[in-house]
Amino acid sequence: MITTEALSHIPLFESARDEALETILSRSADVRVKAGDWIVLEGEAAAFYVVVEGRCEIVKMIAGAEQVVDVVEPGGFFGEVPLLLGSGFLAGVRTTMPSRLMRLEAVDFHELVARCPNANHQILAEMARRVTGLQQASIAAPIMSVTVLGRRDDFACYDLRDFLARNQIGFRWLDPGDTAAIQAAGVPLELLHADNYPAVLFADRSYLIKPAYPELAQRLGLQTAPRKTTYDVAIVGAGPAGLSAALYGASEGLQTVLVECRAPGGQAGTSSRIENYLGFPAGVSGDDLASRAFHQAKRFGAEVIVTRQATSIEPRDGSGTTHAIVLDCGNRVQTKAIVLATGVTWRRLTLPGADALLGRGVYYGASRTEALGARGKDIFLIGGGNSAGQAAMLFSGYARSVTIMVRGEKLAASMSQYLIDELKKKENVQIEYTCECVSVTGSGHLESIEVAYKNGEQKTFPADMLFIFIGSEPETKWLPEALIRDAQGFICTGRDVLDLQPAGATRARDPYLLETSIPGIFAAGDVRHGSMKRVASSVGEGSMAIALVHQYIGEP
Ligand SMILES: Cc1cc2nc3c(=O)[nH]c(=O)nc-3n(C[C@H](O)[C@H](O)[C@H](O)COP(=O)(O)OP(=O)(O)OC[C@H]3O[C@@H](n4cnc5c(N)ncnc54)[C@H](O)[C@@H]3O)c2cc1C
């Protein structure tokens, strides 16, 4: 037990009477922690800690990297900032040596302040010092880690910017036409040639011209190849389902690797605001949610490989103990179990002129990075689902006008009521009902769209950007034939496998709830037949899949 004698040497309690110390001690927990353990994580509910023995460091994720912003020695304390601001912890705290701490809950913290005359002043002074420190660390962090040089109407440049944003790499974008900005940025003259765009410049003035994403990812320090030869579980696809599986797998002690062909986040990463995910009353942007999940999974030890596509699976044969996933770079990932979380991708629209203008005013889906490009523009959206509604809400803050085009007579059948109500409040958003976009035109960039109405009328609208949201489909043709899918390509699991398997097929046991027709290969999230197509359900399925992986691995 921590004694009143030990407390009396701590500056915070110096002038407190013995009975006050007794009361505080009676309400406190005596926390003993090993070196390197987390005491609190960023975002956790506030509590007050006093370091009695050992040493702790305060760690904050800034611009995607961990930074130690303060250290706390014996006699020091932490937790006052979130307690006084009424927020969660703004940074995590980890020990650097075996440590012992006194922990007080929020209500008891206020008792401490009332009973110890010196405490109030010390706590406020410490809080001011820490908030200033956090502010300085954020300002000093290198937010712009690379510069992209490329033309606005070049799809490759748009795609590159999207890739960087989704991998949480801060970047500045320079258009070759902006000579003043180019000179000010000190862009090497030899780069200024149309054949070189898009190019990526690094802080040390080196650059890559039209980089392939795996090459760029390596240069940026992202992981692009597996580090081990064999894993307990390999997950394909880093959307909400895959990230959740990686987090639960790694946190439950499984050797876990997650393979993603582009960047963490999946479809959710392209969503400007997810309003209905538990725990975020004001909504959360998809890239923020993805970034948090990515760092959480990594902190538990999951390996996250980006820019690598899984191209085939070699299921475990009778004598073997592992399945293999073959990646597009030729690497093989040997693993006891696999979770397929490859989601779905936007369905393509056959619209005359659209393919030639893809990335030059015509886009599938919309992420937050597009919002600035929409400033003062006339934006059109095809689709009446929630994705189109959320994008319209995002663009309405930037664009001159936002027009949603739908085939039906109302939105209620396809869009949530809360979004319909929000859209009604926006003066620059209008909805064109019973119509269809029939062609798009523009030389080099979208200039106008042709819209046909059910009553036979046809209109041409000048348009700067057209975003298409017309549903999605799974890409599962690369999977082994023995893995049963439905007619649309969604992967069947559990009971559905038994319904669709060839007559007379026999198996040693029925598949687990999220297990496919191949034992040890599971599916989670949107790619699964019958899934709910929501962030929350995908996250839930990712964690459930890991519980079933444990059962599979534990089988005799
Ligand atoms: C614009 C938009 C807005 C949305 N808004 C909401 C909302 O507000 N609320 C809500 O609940 N849901 C929303 N959704 C739906 C939600 O985002 C999805 O249900 C969820 O992302 C599905 O997660 P997932 O992990 O199953 O798949 P996905 O998010 O589709 O992720 C799959 C990942 O797998 C990767 N991948 C695919 N094939 C391979 C391969 N062979 N090798 C390696 N990697 C591969 C992909 O690159 C992708 O990153 C929205 C969707 C969109 C598009």
Short mmCIF file of C-alpha atoms in Angstrom, two decimals, residues 243-528:
data_model
loop_
_atom_site.label_atom_id
_atom_site.label_comp_id
_atom_site.label_asym_id
_atom_site.label_seq_id
_atom_site.Cartn_x
_atom_site.Cartn_y
_atom_site.Cartn_z
CA LEU A 243 -8.64 -3.28 -39.66
CA SER A 244 -10.90 -4.63 -36.94
CA ALA A 245 -9.70 -8.20 -37.58
CA ALA A 246 -6.07 -7.01 -37.49
CA LEU A 247 -6.62 -5.15 -34.23
CA TYR A 248 -8.36 -8.06 -32.49
CA GLY A 249 -5.96 -10.63 -33.93
CA ALA A 250 -2.85 -8.77 -32.78
CA SER A 251 -4.29 -7.74 -29.41
CA GLU A 252 -5.19 -11.36 -28.69
CA GLY A 253 -1.66 -12.52 -29.31
CA LEU A 254 -1.97 -13.89 -32.86
CA GLN A 255 0.87 -13.23 -35.31
CA THR A 256 -1.15 -11.00 -37.61
CA VAL A 257 -0.55 -9.50 -41.04
CA LEU A 258 -2.92 -7.29 -43.01
CA VAL A 259 -2.49 -6.91 -46.78
CA GLU A 260 -4.00 -3.90 -48.54
CA CYS A 261 -3.67 -3.08 -52.25
CA ARG A 262 -3.95 0.66 -51.81
CA ALA A 263 -4.33 2.41 -48.44
CA PRO A 264 -6.04 1.63 -45.12
CA GLY A 265 -9.67 2.69 -44.80
CA GLY A 266 -11.45 0.98 -47.70
CA GLN A 267 -14.74 2.56 -48.71
CA ALA A 268 -15.11 4.11 -45.28
CA GLY A 269 -11.87 6.00 -45.98
CA THR A 270 -13.60 7.70 -48.91
CA SER A 271 -16.59 8.79 -46.85
CA SER A 272 -16.62 12.44 -45.86
CA ARG A 273 -18.67 11.83 -42.70
CA ILE A 274 -19.94 8.69 -41.03
CA GLU A 275 -22.79 9.85 -38.85
CA ASN A 276 -24.01 6.57 -37.44
CA TYR A 277 -20.93 4.94 -35.93
CA LEU A 278 -21.26 4.27 -32.21
CA GLY A 279 -19.28 6.57 -29.93
CA PHE A 280 -18.98 9.55 -32.30
CA PRO A 281 -22.01 11.75 -31.54
CA ALA A 282 -20.88 14.46 -33.98
CA GLY A 283 -19.98 11.90 -36.68
CA VAL A 284 -16.48 11.02 -37.79
CA SER A 285 -14.82 11.35 -41.17
CA GLY A 286 -13.89 8.03 -42.76
CA ASP A 287 -10.20 8.91 -43.05
CA ASP A 288 -10.05 9.89 -39.36
CA LEU A 289 -11.69 6.61 -38.32
CA ALA A 290 -9.36 4.64 -40.61
CA SER A 291 -6.29 6.46 -39.31
CA ARG A 292 -7.23 5.74 -35.69
CA ALA A 293 -7.90 2.06 -36.43
CA PHE A 294 -4.67 1.72 -38.40
CA HIS A 295 -2.54 3.11 -35.55
CA GLN A 296 -4.44 1.05 -32.98
CA ALA A 297 -3.83 -2.18 -34.92
CA LYS A 298 -0.14 -1.31 -35.41
CA ARG A 299 0.30 -0.51 -31.72
CA PHE A 300 -0.83 -4.03 -30.84
CA GLY A 301 1.79 -5.41 -33.23
CA ALA A 302 -0.17 -6.12 -36.43
CA GLU A 303 1.90 -5.78 -39.60
CA VAL A 304 0.10 -3.64 -42.18
CA ILE A 305 1.36 -4.06 -45.74
CA VAL A 306 0.12 -1.46 -48.24
CA THR A 307 0.21 -1.23 -52.05
CA ARG A 308 0.20 -5.02 -52.41
CA GLN A 309 -2.64 -6.90 -54.00
CA ALA A 310 -3.45 -10.48 -53.08
CA THR A 311 -3.66 -12.22 -56.46
CA SER A 312 -4.30 -15.84 -55.51
CA ILE A 313 -4.75 -18.19 -52.58
CA GLU A 314 -3.30 -21.67 -52.32
CA PRO A 315 -5.46 -23.46 -49.77
CA ARG A 316 -3.79 -25.81 -47.32
CA ASP A 317 -3.60 -29.35 -48.68
CA GLY A 318 -4.28 -32.51 -46.69
CA SER A 319 -0.79 -32.83 -45.20
CA GLY A 320 0.02 -29.10 -44.81
CA THR A 321 -0.66 -26.84 -41.85
CA THR A 322 -0.85 -23.50 -43.63
CA HIS A 323 -2.61 -21.72 -46.47
CA ALA A 324 -0.63 -19.35 -48.73
CA ILE A 325 -1.58 -15.96 -50.13
CA VAL A 326 0.35 -14.89 -53.22
CA LEU A 327 0.92 -11.14 -53.59
CA ASP A 328 1.36 -9.19 -56.83
CA CYS A 329 5.05 -8.65 -56.01
CA GLY A 330 5.54 -12.43 -55.97
CA ASN A 331 5.83 -12.71 -52.17
CA ARG A 332 3.95 -15.55 -50.50
CA VAL A 333 2.36 -15.17 -47.07
CA GLN A 334 2.12 -18.52 -45.24
CA THR A 335 -0.64 -18.47 -42.66
CA LYS A 336 -2.70 -20.80 -40.49
CA ALA A 337 -5.93 -18.87 -41.18
CA ILE A 338 -7.12 -16.20 -43.62
CA VAL A 339 -9.77 -13.49 -43.22
CA LEU A 340 -11.04 -12.12 -46.54
CA ALA A 341 -12.20 -8.52 -46.01
CA THR A 342 -11.91 -7.21 -49.55
CA GLY A 343 -15.19 -5.27 -49.53
CA VAL A 344 -16.71 -3.92 -52.70
CA THR A 345 -15.78 -1.33 -55.33
CA TRP A 346 -17.86 1.25 -57.18
CA ARG A 347 -19.86 -0.14 -60.08
CA ARG A 348 -18.85 1.54 -63.36
CA LEU A 349 -21.42 3.55 -65.29
CA THR A 350 -21.64 3.21 -69.06
CA LEU A 351 -21.94 6.88 -69.83
CA PRO A 352 -20.75 8.26 -73.19
CA GLY A 353 -17.68 10.47 -72.67
CA ALA A 354 -17.17 9.50 -68.99
CA ASP A 355 -14.14 7.21 -69.35
CA ALA A 356 -12.13 9.87 -71.21
CA LEU A 357 -12.89 12.42 -68.47
CA LEU A 358 -12.26 10.10 -65.54
CA GLY A 359 -10.23 12.07 -62.98
CA ARG A 360 -10.73 15.19 -65.12
CA GLY A 361 -14.02 16.22 -63.62
CA VAL A 362 -15.64 12.77 -63.49
CA TYR A 363 -15.09 10.69 -60.35
CA TYR A 364 -16.39 7.55 -58.64
CA GLY A 365 -17.09 8.20 -54.95
CA ALA A 366 -15.78 11.29 -53.14
CA SER A 367 -13.33 11.75 -50.30
CA ARG A 368 -12.72 14.84 -48.18
CA THR A 369 -9.66 15.74 -50.26
CA GLU A 370 -11.95 16.65 -53.19
CA ALA A 371 -13.80 19.30 -51.17
CA LEU A 372 -11.28 22.12 -51.67
CA GLY A 373 -11.20 21.48 -55.42
CA ALA A 374 -14.97 22.07 -55.45
CA ARG A 375 -14.71 25.64 -54.16
CA GLY A 376 -16.98 27.95 -56.16
CA LYS A 377 -17.82 25.18 -58.67
CA ASP A 378 -21.02 23.61 -60.01
CA ILE A 379 -21.07 20.02 -58.78
CA PHE A 380 -23.35 17.18 -59.92
CA LEU A 381 -23.87 13.85 -58.18
CA ILE A 382 -25.45 10.70 -59.64
CA GLY A 383 -27.15 8.46 -57.08
CA GLY A 384 -29.71 8.74 -54.33
CA GLY A 385 -28.07 6.70 -51.56
CA ASN A 386 -26.45 7.84 -48.32
CA SER A 387 -23.03 8.07 -49.96
CA ALA A 388 -24.32 10.66 -52.43
CA GLY A 389 -26.14 12.49 -49.63
CA GLN A 390 -23.02 12.69 -47.46
CA ALA A 391 -20.94 13.91 -50.39
CA ALA A 392 -23.57 16.58 -51.17
CA MET A 393 -23.40 17.76 -47.55
CA LEU A 394 -19.61 17.99 -47.78
CA PHE A 395 -19.55 19.85 -51.10
CA SER A 396 -22.32 22.25 -50.08
CA GLY A 397 -19.81 23.98 -47.81
CA TYR A 398 -17.50 24.74 -50.75
CA ALA A 399 -19.32 24.56 -54.09
CA ARG A 400 -21.44 27.24 -55.74
CA SER A 401 -24.14 24.67 -56.47
CA VAL A 402 -24.62 20.97 -55.76
CA THR A 403 -27.17 19.00 -57.79
CA ILE A 404 -28.16 15.43 -56.97
CA MET A 405 -29.68 13.50 -59.88
CA VAL A 406 -31.97 10.55 -59.11
CA ARG A 407 -34.16 8.34 -61.25
CA GLY A 408 -37.00 8.10 -58.72
CA GLU A 409 -39.62 10.57 -57.59
CA LYS A 410 -38.30 10.85 -54.03
CA LEU A 411 -35.21 10.12 -51.98
CA ALA A 412 -36.83 8.45 -49.00
CA ALA A 413 -36.50 4.92 -50.38
CA SER A 414 -32.71 5.11 -50.71
CA MET A 415 -31.41 7.85 -48.35
CA SER A 416 -31.67 8.11 -44.55
CA GLN A 417 -34.20 10.68 -43.34
CA TYR A 418 -31.60 12.60 -41.29
CA LEU A 419 -29.61 13.28 -44.48
CA ILE A 420 -32.71 14.30 -46.45
CA ASP A 421 -33.57 16.76 -43.65
CA GLU A 422 -30.02 18.16 -43.55
CA LEU A 423 -29.92 18.59 -47.34
CA LYS A 424 -33.20 20.53 -47.27
CA LYS A 425 -31.50 23.16 -45.08
CA LYS A 426 -28.77 23.81 -47.66
CA GLU A 427 -29.60 26.65 -50.03
CA ASN A 428 -27.09 25.62 -52.70
CA VAL A 429 -28.23 21.97 -52.90
CA GLN A 430 -30.96 20.95 -55.32
CA ILE A 431 -32.35 17.60 -56.32
CA GLU A 432 -33.34 16.71 -59.87
CA TYR A 433 -35.89 13.86 -59.74
CA THR A 434 -36.95 11.35 -62.45
CA CYS A 435 -33.89 11.99 -64.54
CA GLU A 436 -30.77 10.29 -65.80
CA CYS A 437 -27.41 11.67 -66.91
CA VAL A 438 -27.02 10.45 -70.50
CA SER A 439 -23.67 11.89 -71.59
CA VAL A 440 -20.81 14.13 -70.50
CA THR A 441 -18.64 16.42 -72.62
CA GLY A 442 -15.48 18.44 -72.25
CA SER A 443 -12.10 18.83 -73.94
CA GLY A 444 -9.45 17.92 -71.40
CA HIS A 445 -11.84 18.51 -68.48
CA LEU A 446 -15.57 18.12 -67.83
CA GLU A 447 -17.53 21.07 -69.19
CA SER A 448 -21.16 19.98 -69.38
CA ILE A 449 -23.56 17.13 -68.78
CA GLU A 450 -26.67 16.09 -70.71
CA VAL A 451 -29.66 15.04 -68.60
CA ALA A 452 -32.78 13.23 -69.87
CA TYR A 453 -36.05 13.42 -67.89
CA LYS A 454 -38.79 10.80 -67.68
CA ASN A 455 -41.24 13.19 -69.40
CA GLY A 456 -39.03 13.23 -72.51
CA GLU A 457 -37.38 16.59 -71.79
CA GLN A 458 -33.59 16.85 -72.24
CA LYS A 459 -31.36 19.56 -70.70
CA THR A 460 -27.67 20.46 -70.84
CA PHE A 461 -26.04 21.83 -67.67
CA PRO A 462 -22.59 23.45 -67.48
CA ALA A 463 -20.72 21.28 -64.92
CA ASP A 464 -17.30 21.41 -63.28
CA MET A 465 -17.36 18.07 -61.47
CA LEU A 466 -19.53 14.94 -61.64
CA PHE A 467 -19.39 12.35 -58.86
CA ILE A 468 -20.94 8.92 -59.46
CA PHE A 469 -22.41 6.83 -56.63
CA ILE A 470 -24.32 3.96 -58.22
CA GLY A 471 -23.68 1.03 -55.93
CA SER A 472 -20.91 -1.46 -55.74
CA GLU A 473 -19.85 -5.04 -56.37
CA PRO A 474 -17.24 -7.45 -54.96
CA GLU A 475 -14.06 -8.38 -56.84
CA THR A 476 -13.64 -12.02 -55.96
CA LYS A 477 -12.71 -13.68 -59.26
CA TRP A 478 -9.14 -14.18 -58.05
CA LEU A 479 -10.22 -16.57 -55.27
CA PRO A 480 -9.95 -20.37 -55.59
CA GLU A 481 -12.82 -22.06 -57.40
CA ALA A 482 -13.56 -24.19 -54.34
CA LEU A 483 -14.50 -21.06 -52.39
CA ILE A 484 -18.26 -20.79 -52.86
CA ARG A 485 -19.70 -17.40 -53.92
CA ASP A 486 -23.23 -16.30 -54.81
CA ALA A 487 -24.28 -15.23 -58.32
CA GLN A 488 -22.98 -11.65 -57.75
CA GLY A 489 -19.61 -12.86 -56.45
CA PHE A 490 -20.26 -12.27 -52.72
CA ILE A 491 -18.55 -14.90 -50.54
CA CYS A 492 -20.82 -17.42 -48.79
CA THR A 493 -20.12 -18.33 -45.19
CA GLY A 494 -21.61 -20.57 -42.50
CA ARG A 495 -25.10 -21.89 -43.23
CA ASP A 496 -25.10 -20.36 -46.77
CA VAL A 497 -22.20 -22.64 -47.73
CA LEU A 498 -24.29 -25.69 -46.89
CA ASP A 499 -27.18 -24.35 -49.00
CA LEU A 500 -25.01 -23.72 -52.06
CA GLN A 501 -22.46 -26.54 -51.95
CA PRO A 502 -22.73 -29.21 -54.68
CA ALA A 503 -25.17 -32.02 -53.92
CA GLY A 504 -23.51 -34.92 -52.13
CA ALA A 505 -20.54 -32.82 -50.90
CA THR A 506 -19.23 -34.00 -47.55
CA ARG A 507 -17.18 -32.15 -44.94
CA ALA A 508 -15.62 -33.03 -41.60
CA ARG A 509 -17.71 -30.38 -39.83
CA ASP A 510 -20.11 -27.57 -40.72
CA PRO A 511 -18.42 -24.22 -41.39
CA TYR A 512 -18.33 -21.73 -38.52
CA LEU A 513 -20.58 -18.67 -38.82
CA LEU A 514 -18.10 -16.58 -40.88
CA GLU A 515 -16.12 -19.47 -42.33
CA THR A 516 -16.16 -20.03 -46.10
CA SER A 517 -16.42 -23.35 -47.90
CA ILE A 518 -12.66 -23.80 -47.32
CA PRO A 519 -11.88 -24.57 -43.64
CA GLY A 520 -9.64 -21.91 -42.08
CA ILE A 521 -10.60 -19.23 -44.63
CA PHE A 522 -13.10 -16.69 -43.25
CA ALA A 523 -14.91 -13.70 -44.76
CA ALA A 524 -15.98 -10.48 -43.03
CA GLY A 525 -17.62 -7.21 -44.04
CA ASP A 526 -19.19 -6.12 -47.32
CA VAL A 527 -17.63 -8.92 -49.39
CA ARG A 528 -19.65 -11.49 -47.45
#
